[in-house]
XYZ file of C-alpha atoms in Angstrom:
654
model
C -232.543 -104.882 28.601
C -233.810 -105.537 32.252
C -232.243 -104.100 35.405
C -231.788 -106.455 38.589
C -232.195 -105.432 42.083
C -234.737 -103.227 43.593
C -235.536 -99.729 42.116
C -236.010 -96.552 43.935
C -237.442 -93.360 42.612
C -235.745 -90.313 44.049
C -236.616 -86.775 43.153
C -233.842 -84.132 43.059
C -234.948 -80.450 43.532
C -232.755 -77.641 42.525
C -232.591 -74.148 43.650
C -234.833 -73.178 40.608
C -237.658 -75.677 41.620
C -236.977 -77.895 38.662
C -237.667 -81.496 39.363
C -235.726 -84.457 37.864
C -236.982 -87.956 38.040
C -233.986 -90.506 38.450
C -234.595 -94.302 38.543
C -231.603 -95.963 40.394
C -230.702 -99.659 40.098
C -227.715 -101.803 40.543
C -227.130 -102.191 36.739
C -227.979 -98.633 35.840
C -225.654 -96.994 33.335
C -223.519 -100.280 33.177
C -222.533 -101.070 29.352
C -221.176 -104.507 30.171
C -219.892 -105.987 33.292
C -216.229 -106.525 32.957
C -215.381 -106.861 36.569
C -214.332 -110.393 36.399
C -211.741 -109.610 33.603
C -210.306 -106.495 35.683
C -206.720 -108.083 36.155
C -206.474 -109.158 32.574
C -207.468 -105.708 31.309
C -204.903 -104.146 33.284
C -202.229 -106.492 32.129
C -203.127 -105.430 28.317
C -204.716 -108.910 27.620
C -207.279 -109.348 24.873
C -210.223 -110.550 26.855
C -212.501 -111.003 23.246
C -212.362 -114.737 23.457
C -213.663 -114.864 27.169
C -216.785 -112.939 26.621
C -220.132 -114.624 26.812
C -222.825 -114.052 24.368
C -224.546 -111.392 26.512
C -221.327 -109.346 27.045
C -220.614 -109.667 23.383
C -224.057 -108.483 22.380
C -223.724 -105.559 24.697
C -220.530 -104.396 23.223
C -221.776 -104.783 19.680
C -224.885 -102.571 20.530
C -222.717 -100.159 22.139
C -220.170 -99.762 19.089
C -223.317 -99.396 16.844
C -224.896 -96.882 18.972
C -221.566 -94.820 18.617
C -221.367 -95.460 14.925
C -225.020 -94.278 14.337
C -224.630 -91.035 16.446
C -221.827 -90.158 14.464
C -223.041 -91.275 11.082
C -226.336 -89.102 11.527
C -224.162 -86.075 11.722
C -221.432 -86.472 9.458
C -223.462 -87.923 6.482
C -224.745 -84.213 5.853
C -221.280 -83.757 4.329
C -221.235 -86.649 1.948
C -223.162 -84.590 -0.858
C -220.634 -82.011 -0.568
C -217.740 -84.555 -0.630
C -219.313 -86.162 -3.701
C -219.169 -82.740 -5.520
C -215.547 -82.101 -4.548
C -214.719 -85.488 -5.940
C -216.283 -84.845 -9.205
C -214.473 -81.472 -9.474
C -211.129 -82.885 -8.364
C -211.505 -85.938 -10.972
C -212.749 -83.685 -13.590
C -215.588 -86.480 -13.668
C -218.445 -86.539 -16.176
C -221.280 -89.058 -15.382
C -221.126 -92.049 -17.614
C -224.840 -91.623 -18.823
C -224.070 -88.173 -20.093
C -225.163 -88.336 -23.778
C -225.154 -84.494 -24.750
C -221.805 -83.178 -25.806
C -222.197 -80.232 -23.560
C -222.470 -82.466 -20.415
C -219.043 -83.486 -21.044
C -217.584 -80.056 -20.568
C -216.032 -79.549 -17.215
C -213.841 -76.732 -16.183
C -210.377 -78.307 -15.157
C -208.580 -75.487 -13.637
C -209.816 -76.227 -10.040
C -207.844 -79.292 -10.016
C -204.845 -77.132 -10.905
C -205.213 -74.793 -8.046
C -205.854 -77.679 -5.490
C -202.657 -79.193 -6.870
C -200.678 -75.976 -6.494
C -201.920 -75.488 -2.600
C -200.866 -79.239 -2.099
C -197.529 -78.667 -3.580
C -196.802 -75.711 -1.355
C -198.099 -77.439 1.847
C -195.894 -80.554 1.022
C -192.855 -78.346 0.527
C -193.361 -76.343 3.722
C -194.121 -79.247 6.037
C -191.898 -82.119 4.705
C -189.400 -80.401 2.519
C -186.869 -80.251 5.184
C -184.044 -82.780 6.087
C -184.734 -84.141 8.619
C -188.459 -84.030 7.556
C -189.600 -83.216 10.993
C -187.571 -80.874 13.420
C -187.469 -81.760 17.014
C -186.404 -79.857 20.159
C -185.435 -80.822 23.544
C -187.594 -79.239 26.403
C -184.540 -79.222 28.679
C -180.734 -79.383 28.757
C -180.655 -83.283 29.152
C -183.036 -83.801 26.232
C -181.089 -81.895 23.557
C -178.888 -84.652 22.368
C -181.551 -86.982 22.356
C -184.047 -84.786 20.140
C -181.052 -84.637 17.777
C -180.775 -88.366 17.425
C -184.509 -89.166 17.455
C -185.360 -86.703 14.626
C -183.096 -88.666 12.484
C -184.494 -91.888 13.719
C -187.780 -90.573 12.879
C -186.671 -89.364 9.462
C -185.424 -92.741 8.755
C -188.614 -94.258 9.522
C -190.540 -91.878 7.293
C -188.393 -92.785 4.391
C -188.642 -96.388 4.946
C -192.701 -96.152 5.113
C -193.085 -93.779 2.348
C -194.225 -91.160 4.910
C -194.234 -88.526 2.182
C -197.036 -90.282 0.194
C -199.027 -90.614 3.564
C -198.397 -87.043 4.468
C -199.638 -85.874 0.951
C -202.815 -88.056 0.977
C -203.658 -86.123 4.508
C -203.135 -82.824 2.747
C -205.059 -83.928 -0.025
C -207.998 -84.954 2.045
C -207.610 -81.650 4.018
C -207.907 -79.837 0.779
C -210.693 -81.875 -0.689
C -212.852 -82.650 2.159
C -211.826 -80.622 5.012
C -211.477 -83.855 7.151
C -208.373 -85.944 7.148
C -208.639 -88.965 9.740
C -205.225 -90.386 9.862
C -204.168 -93.316 12.341
C -200.607 -93.568 13.977
C -199.914 -97.113 15.147
C -196.678 -98.948 16.059
C -195.907 -102.122 13.878
C -194.161 -104.354 16.383
C -192.877 -106.634 13.488
C -190.657 -103.861 11.756
C -190.258 -101.680 14.920
C -191.384 -98.567 13.318
C -194.429 -96.153 12.890
C -197.031 -96.727 10.604
C -199.244 -93.887 9.157
C -202.673 -94.950 7.934
C -204.946 -92.764 5.935
C -208.653 -93.573 6.272
C -211.286 -92.341 3.840
C -213.461 -89.753 5.582
C -216.616 -91.626 4.911
C -215.451 -94.623 6.856
C -214.428 -92.513 10.086
C -216.997 -91.721 12.775
C -215.541 -89.439 15.371
C -217.716 -88.042 18.542
C -219.794 -85.103 17.054
C -220.398 -83.706 20.364
C -217.110 -82.017 20.324
C -216.047 -79.027 18.195
C -213.494 -78.849 15.494
C -209.775 -79.416 16.904
C -211.215 -80.556 20.578
C -210.282 -83.999 19.786
C -208.655 -84.764 23.265
C -212.233 -84.334 24.638
C -213.864 -87.115 22.183
C -215.336 -90.132 24.139
C -214.831 -92.447 21.107
C -213.837 -92.661 17.493
C -214.573 -95.514 15.067
C -213.024 -96.600 11.894
C -214.614 -98.908 9.538
C -212.802 -100.971 6.937
C -212.850 -103.931 4.786
C -210.399 -106.727 4.583
C -209.853 -110.248 3.674
C -209.953 -112.921 6.263
C -206.413 -114.084 5.686
C -205.151 -110.271 6.213
C -207.056 -110.108 9.504
C -205.682 -113.521 10.669
C -201.971 -112.703 9.863
C -201.761 -109.137 10.966
C -201.256 -110.628 14.742
C -203.874 -108.418 16.328
C -206.727 -110.838 16.698
C -205.970 -113.941 18.412
C -209.614 -115.053 18.669
C -209.588 -115.664 14.926
C -207.073 -118.623 15.447
C -208.865 -120.004 18.248
C -212.192 -119.964 16.435
C -211.281 -121.012 12.833
C -215.065 -121.462 12.025
C -215.077 -117.751 11.566
C -213.243 -118.021 8.360
C -216.170 -120.145 6.947
C -218.920 -117.896 7.506
C -219.254 -116.901 4.172
C -222.604 -114.917 4.459
C -222.190 -112.339 7.288
C -224.863 -109.520 7.707
C -223.968 -106.937 5.088
C -224.648 -103.416 5.269
C -226.993 -103.788 8.159
C -225.591 -100.796 9.670
C -226.329 -97.436 7.938
C -222.686 -96.345 8.199
C -221.500 -99.371 5.888
C -223.701 -98.232 2.977
C -221.652 -97.388 -0.127
C -221.506 -93.311 -0.286
C -218.925 -92.640 -3.210
C -219.390 -92.869 -6.950
C -217.701 -95.278 -8.878
C -216.274 -92.754 -11.231
C -214.256 -94.190 -14.028
C -213.998 -97.380 -12.291
C -211.595 -95.811 -9.800
C -213.573 -96.611 -6.658
C -215.172 -100.018 -6.252
C -217.536 -100.923 -3.319
C -215.712 -103.698 -1.391
C -218.938 -104.826 0.189
C -220.241 -106.229 -3.198
C -220.437 -109.989 -2.983
C -218.353 -111.995 -5.251
C -219.860 -114.713 -7.510
C -219.854 -117.883 -5.549
C -220.242 -120.340 -8.550
C -217.548 -122.807 -7.985
C -217.703 -124.140 -11.349
C -214.951 -126.894 -11.532
C -213.354 -125.445 -8.095
C -215.263 -127.372 -5.613
C -212.565 -127.468 -3.141
C -212.094 -123.701 -2.194
C -213.687 -120.362 -2.343
C -212.187 -116.964 -1.937
C -214.814 -115.499 0.139
C -215.844 -111.891 0.484
C -214.585 -108.691 2.147
C -215.276 -108.777 5.790
C -216.317 -105.489 7.456
C -214.317 -104.382 10.386
C -215.256 -101.564 12.899
C -212.298 -100.724 15.246
C -213.707 -98.417 18.091
C -211.095 -96.515 20.308
C -213.352 -95.650 23.414
C -213.076 -93.911 26.775
C -215.364 -95.285 29.489
C -215.915 -94.562 33.223
C -215.227 -97.165 35.577
C -218.760 -97.695 36.606
C -219.726 -98.322 32.972
C -217.872 -101.497 33.201
C -218.925 -102.298 36.712
C -215.333 -101.440 37.986
C -216.008 -98.243 40.161
C -212.520 -98.372 41.451
C -211.378 -96.963 38.205
C -211.943 -93.401 37.235
C -211.758 -93.805 33.588
C -210.535 -96.533 31.261
C -209.413 -96.289 27.494
C -210.384 -99.295 25.495
C -209.837 -100.550 21.877
C -212.662 -102.872 20.436
C -212.984 -104.533 17.249
C -216.131 -105.822 15.703
C -216.101 -108.280 12.828
C -219.232 -108.301 10.424
C -221.230 -106.386 12.566
C -221.841 -109.296 15.269
C -218.403 -110.606 16.713
C -216.111 -109.151 18.985
C -212.447 -110.268 17.909
C -210.479 -107.759 20.057
C -211.052 -106.071 23.234
C -208.393 -104.733 25.436
C -206.630 -101.719 27.061
C -205.490 -99.055 24.823
C -201.856 -99.908 23.974
C -201.143 -96.240 23.389
C -202.100 -94.835 26.984
C -204.736 -92.403 27.641
C -204.952 -91.092 24.059
C -206.490 -92.090 20.667
C -203.813 -93.033 18.316
C -205.310 -90.672 15.509
C -205.081 -87.208 14.227
C -207.704 -85.240 12.089
C -206.297 -82.843 9.603
C -208.005 -79.786 8.017
C -207.186 -76.849 5.896
C -208.989 -74.212 7.754
C -209.037 -74.121 11.516
C -212.382 -72.894 12.911
C -213.157 -74.100 16.335
C -216.619 -72.832 16.273
C -217.530 -75.468 13.758
C -218.084 -79.110 14.017
C -216.614 -80.020 10.884
C -213.889 -78.236 9.046
C -214.249 -76.324 5.856
C -212.357 -77.572 2.598
C -210.927 -75.490 -0.140
C -213.517 -77.062 -2.616
C -216.300 -75.660 -0.200
C -215.068 -72.332 -1.133
C -214.186 -72.764 -4.923
C -216.925 -75.021 -5.989
C -219.712 -72.137 -6.561
C -217.313 -70.435 -8.838
C -216.169 -73.934 -10.459
C -220.002 -74.509 -11.242
C -220.412 -70.966 -12.859
C -217.510 -71.377 -15.177
C -218.702 -74.799 -16.086
C -222.225 -73.492 -16.919
C -220.544 -70.535 -18.857
C -218.585 -73.115 -20.851
C -221.621 -75.371 -21.446
C -223.817 -72.587 -22.626
C -220.745 -71.655 -24.996
C -220.943 -74.988 -26.433
C -224.733 -74.977 -26.588
C -224.474 -71.633 -28.761
C -221.892 -72.869 -31.152
C -223.740 -76.264 -31.642
C -226.973 -74.296 -32.471
C -224.863 -72.217 -35.129
C -223.640 -75.242 -36.572
C -226.915 -76.997 -36.595
C -229.147 -73.894 -37.278
C -232.658 -74.092 -38.583
C -233.469 -74.350 -42.080
C -236.759 -73.111 -43.722
C -237.408 -74.946 -46.762
C -240.406 -74.374 -49.508
C -241.267 -77.989 -50.567
C -242.585 -76.743 -54.040
C -239.122 -75.718 -55.039
C -236.669 -78.037 -53.080
C -236.530 -81.840 -52.582
C -236.759 -82.118 -48.847
C -235.830 -85.832 -48.717
C -232.379 -84.673 -50.143
C -231.944 -82.169 -47.188
C -232.945 -84.807 -44.529
C -230.966 -87.794 -45.913
C -227.703 -86.133 -47.268
C -226.061 -88.168 -50.080
C -222.306 -88.325 -50.012
C -221.844 -85.805 -52.865
C -224.004 -83.241 -51.001
C -226.724 -82.856 -53.763
C -229.854 -81.412 -53.143
C -232.199 -81.272 -56.234
C -234.251 -78.520 -56.909
C -237.559 -78.395 -59.170
C -237.334 -77.470 -62.859
C -237.066 -73.674 -63.244
C -236.003 -73.098 -59.443
C -232.815 -71.142 -59.030
C -230.168 -72.510 -56.626
C -230.762 -70.821 -53.340
C -234.487 -70.167 -53.779
C -236.828 -71.885 -51.627
C -234.390 -72.382 -48.820
C -233.631 -69.821 -45.929
C -231.099 -70.724 -43.200
C -231.757 -68.937 -39.930
C -228.744 -67.007 -38.524
C -227.957 -67.776 -34.709
C -226.488 -64.801 -32.993
C -223.265 -65.256 -30.777
C -224.595 -64.395 -27.516
C -222.017 -66.234 -25.672
C -218.836 -64.511 -27.158
C -218.104 -62.954 -23.844
C -218.284 -66.049 -21.823
C -214.485 -66.896 -22.210
C -213.848 -63.586 -20.462
C -216.272 -64.536 -17.775
C -214.660 -67.943 -17.316
C -211.230 -66.283 -16.922
C -213.027 -63.815 -14.403
C -214.180 -66.984 -12.521
C -210.530 -68.267 -12.650
C -209.014 -65.179 -11.097
C -211.703 -65.190 -8.360
C -210.681 -68.927 -7.326
C -207.084 -67.830 -7.498
C -207.633 -64.920 -5.201
C -209.538 -67.203 -2.902
C -207.069 -70.050 -2.655
C -203.980 -67.854 -2.928
C -202.902 -70.099 -5.816
C -201.853 -67.304 -8.294
C -200.363 -67.728 -11.667
C -196.996 -66.998 -10.350
C -197.545 -69.802 -7.688
C -198.742 -72.272 -10.298
C -195.273 -71.507 -12.471
C -197.588 -69.731 -15.089
C -196.772 -66.609 -17.048
C -199.033 -63.696 -16.200
C -201.860 -62.824 -18.401
C -200.819 -59.297 -19.432
C -197.153 -60.192 -19.631
C -196.169 -56.580 -18.788
C -195.339 -57.100 -14.860
C -191.949 -56.458 -13.787
C -189.785 -59.290 -12.090
C -189.955 -57.335 -8.809
C -193.502 -56.918 -8.905
C -193.983 -60.600 -9.562
C -191.642 -61.672 -6.795
C -193.616 -59.351 -4.413
C -197.043 -60.881 -5.625
C -195.660 -64.424 -5.101
C -194.204 -63.419 -1.636
C -197.629 -62.212 -0.463
C -199.470 -65.278 -1.897
C -196.859 -67.210 -0.072
C -197.536 -65.707 3.044
C -201.321 -66.650 2.897
C -200.451 -70.056 2.236
C -197.703 -69.961 4.908
C -200.185 -69.179 7.662
C -202.287 -72.179 6.453
C -199.049 -74.380 6.631
C -198.100 -73.008 9.967
C -201.540 -73.633 11.511
C -201.564 -77.055 10.195
C -198.307 -77.919 11.536
C -199.371 -76.800 14.915
C -202.755 -78.410 14.877
C -202.129 -81.607 12.766
C -198.335 -82.378 12.257
C -197.449 -81.653 15.962
C -199.691 -84.247 17.494
C -198.813 -86.532 14.918
C -195.126 -86.209 15.648
C -195.659 -86.292 19.349
C -197.492 -89.902 18.861
C -194.634 -91.057 16.764
C -191.905 -89.852 19.230
C -193.635 -91.455 22.062
C -194.169 -94.705 20.044
C -190.360 -94.980 19.670
C -189.697 -94.107 23.128
C -191.864 -96.694 24.447
C -190.259 -99.348 22.337
C -187.752 -100.102 24.962
C -185.994 -103.059 23.273
C -185.511 -101.176 20.083
C -181.755 -100.714 18.951
C -180.427 -99.668 15.503
C -178.183 -97.270 13.370
C -178.777 -94.656 11.411
C -176.667 -92.952 8.613
C -175.749 -89.343 9.221
C -174.782 -86.887 6.635
C -171.370 -85.035 7.779
C -172.469 -81.943 5.975
C -175.803 -81.737 8.115
C -174.326 -83.149 11.361
C -174.793 -81.076 14.467
C -171.738 -80.702 16.561
C -173.461 -82.424 19.561
C -173.122 -85.648 17.576
C -169.758 -85.526 16.279
C -168.266 -87.789 18.925
C -171.090 -90.452 18.598
C -170.732 -90.941 14.858
C -168.283 -93.822 13.627
C -167.802 -94.624 9.818
C -170.929 -92.262 8.997
C -173.279 -94.322 11.113
C -174.787 -93.458 14.600
C -175.611 -96.308 16.954
C -178.415 -95.923 19.254
C -180.344 -97.691 22.091
C -183.888 -96.414 22.603
C -183.661 -96.952 26.311
C -180.523 -94.616 26.930
C -180.179 -92.383 23.912
C -183.748 -91.709 22.904
C -185.498 -90.878 26.383
C -186.199 -87.302 27.413
C -188.902 -84.250 27.053
C -189.093 -83.830 23.213
C -191.570 -81.836 21.230
C -192.095 -81.034 17.569
C -190.801 -77.535 16.468
C -193.689 -75.968 14.743
C -192.647 -74.402 11.384
C -193.069 -70.856 10.328
C -194.817 -71.758 7.198
C -192.254 -70.676 4.746
C -190.716 -73.015 2.165
C -187.302 -74.229 2.558
C -184.531 -72.055 1.116
C -183.428 -72.857 -2.253
C -179.574 -73.939 -2.550
C -178.839 -70.663 -4.538
C -180.370 -68.297 -2.067
C -178.757 -70.324 0.606
C -175.274 -69.799 -1.113
C -175.934 -66.012 -1.076
C -176.584 -65.907 2.484
C -173.627 -67.632 3.315
C -171.561 -65.364 0.960
C -173.267 -62.219 2.607
C -171.956 -63.676 5.943
C -168.398 -63.703 4.642
C -168.734 -60.205 3.459
C -169.945 -58.842 6.689
C -167.448 -60.990 8.846
C -164.570 -59.319 6.526
C -166.016 -55.794 6.989
C -166.053 -56.048 10.870
C -163.355 -58.136 11.593
C -165.492 -61.022 12.853
C -163.220 -63.424 10.695
C -160.570 -63.243 13.491
C -163.308 -64.876 15.786
C -164.875 -67.320 13.659
C -163.464 -70.068 11.252
C -164.225 -68.257 7.885
C -162.776 -71.270 6.055
C -165.653 -73.384 7.192
C -168.132 -70.825 6.379
C -166.929 -70.477 2.771
C -166.826 -74.319 2.376
C -170.473 -74.309 3.478
C -171.042 -71.443 0.725
C -169.689 -73.725 -1.872
C -171.592 -76.729 -0.845
C -174.760 -74.707 -0.925
C -173.873 -73.912 -4.567
C -174.566 -77.597 -5.353
C -170.946 -78.898 -4.995
C -171.162 -81.563 -2.413
C -167.820 -83.388 -2.632
C -165.654 -80.471 -1.845
C -162.828 -82.644 -0.208
C -161.661 -84.041 -3.487
C -160.254 -80.756 -4.141
C -158.506 -80.097 -0.918
C -154.660 -80.231 -0.910
C -153.526 -82.903 1.630
C -150.697 -82.216 4.045
C -148.358 -84.717 2.467
C -149.045 -83.177 -0.947
C -147.836 -79.870 0.532
C -144.753 -80.999 1.917
C -143.637 -82.902 -1.020
C -144.521 -80.397 -3.832
C -144.486 -77.023 -1.821
C -146.814 -74.215 -2.567
C -147.905 -73.872 -6.272
C -146.989 -70.568 -8.222
C -150.581 -69.120 -7.373
C -150.156 -69.893 -3.736
C -146.756 -68.215 -3.676
C -148.371 -64.961 -5.337
C -151.002 -65.023 -2.498
C -148.463 -65.298 0.104
C -146.402 -62.470 -1.152
C -149.726 -60.487 -1.456
C -150.259 -61.312 1.961
C -146.850 -60.300 3.107
C -147.053 -56.937 1.086
C -150.308 -56.186 2.710
C -148.749 -56.993 6.350
C -145.976 -54.592 5.653
C -148.428 -51.303 4.979
C -148.297 -48.931 7.804
C -151.561 -47.567 9.469
C -152.383 -43.934 8.349
C -151.985 -42.493 11.830
C -148.298 -43.672 11.923
C -147.436 -42.470 8.527
C -148.762 -38.844 9.378
C -146.509 -39.080 12.631
C -143.433 -39.788 10.573
C -144.601 -36.865 7.828
C -144.661 -34.426 10.937
C -141.414 -35.426 12.161
C -139.790 -35.097 8.505
C -138.794 -38.715 8.210
C -141.182 -39.288 5.400
C -142.133 -36.935 2.178
C -145.151 -37.244 0.021
C -144.345 -38.608 -3.385
C -145.601 -35.537 -5.256
C -143.239 -33.390 -3.363
C -140.213 -35.534 -3.811
C -140.745 -35.618 -7.413
C -140.960 -31.643 -7.426
C -137.742 -31.543 -5.502
C -135.837 -33.766 -8.168
C -136.970 -31.256 -11.097
């Protein structure tokens, strides 16, 4: 790369007498000159089809440099992730021949599933799924509508499955890159989970400091038709010859190498070339998967030769490592549309720690103990036999006949000439050691037997003790859920809320459950549906309400809380200030009876039939209770002589 213009060498002297040599030039530090496309960039237009060969080459080289920088750092985690995959899948190598090599401890997977179940229930078990709050008075109603619109989109796009994948990657790898994009065709948010081995963030920032990243690159594989019809790459329609490029450079970038195991055929390398023998189909070919690198990058203005711009956020897409098929201004503003999840938050590390990083050493020890136990059993079953060939026919011992007959020489007593070595059972305590390893894994992960729904090993603990231990374990998992809610779910929801608010042409209706409808929305609901307009009803300062990490209340516990509330109101007289009838209805609904209105007596039925006998008894009881005088009034009447205690009256009669 040659610099044009005169060069001058300047020497900058600091206060510490250090010298820095700096060569200045007109094109120094310029990645690619885009000054001629400044207006189109500001207008959010794709300029990939306007680039000349030199500009395209510079951009490809820049993206490759970003990928290589990240790959050289993050690849150190690949071996650990491979071990985590094996433990999670209870995987045995296909070339394992010895039976002992096929023994793998499986409770590690159960522990991971228990933690995943808790996090899913804590983070997405509410209705609506994500709770929003308005940051000012004007945004209160908008937040209530918006959280239901967001809930509708999550249900429609299987958001629970996407969130579960994010949590699974956080548990298994400690690194869960996820994209948040807006689908203009369906007018809704899309959550896209990425394999951690295909995501390359800026390694110069610590964990959690994602706002200071200069770039993040996602590598993926796709067919040409999928790229063509997604609508993001108009250059593919302008240059149809790109379809027939059947031999793109494959795996020239180190980051595109296959770093996973095929396992039981579960993971297939998409870069493997397909057979091109057309046989009798001479008129078509399916083609191979095309490698696509999507880079979200932040550049300074001088790096694109537009010094009037302080910084600019761009999205760049490279096809087959050499063709720029998209380059435009970031449609999501000055942020990257991505969140990176992790189970443990440690801002002093570059990459997050996973649950498997903690429990894999104990998993390996338990697997070794299990395999050594199998070795000992196999040795006992196939123990050594010492034979005197002058007394026993050795071929009969080597090649057993179907009847198990072993011939001895004449005059030899059965059993003589044969000595079977006794193998001592030196591994009889290994099962207890394996159980100890399992308890250690549970202690580290907070996934106790009670959390897993399993009875305790000793079976003598009281219900109170089990409940207390379960609550303590839930508190530890609750802390993880709360931190993930703040560091991963909050930025994700913020992006989805911003995407909805920015889609100014969006209108629609949402179904609102009358049982869970806030009072602020009562006047907006008609026939069980709420109509909204994004430009009017969904704008405002709205943020995600971080959860406390606890699980949502079960219906039975919720009903108990309502009943306790009624009891307190009756004892304190608050039932005169609150509608106790509606509170009682909520208590009944919490017990699982949702269609309570079908039991209600209508006003017309009351007028025609009148009160039932039971209702008449209740009315009489109320009237009787209303005629009872307070104790102070009774004592005053007794002192006046107007009232006499009942026992004195009976004594006077006698």
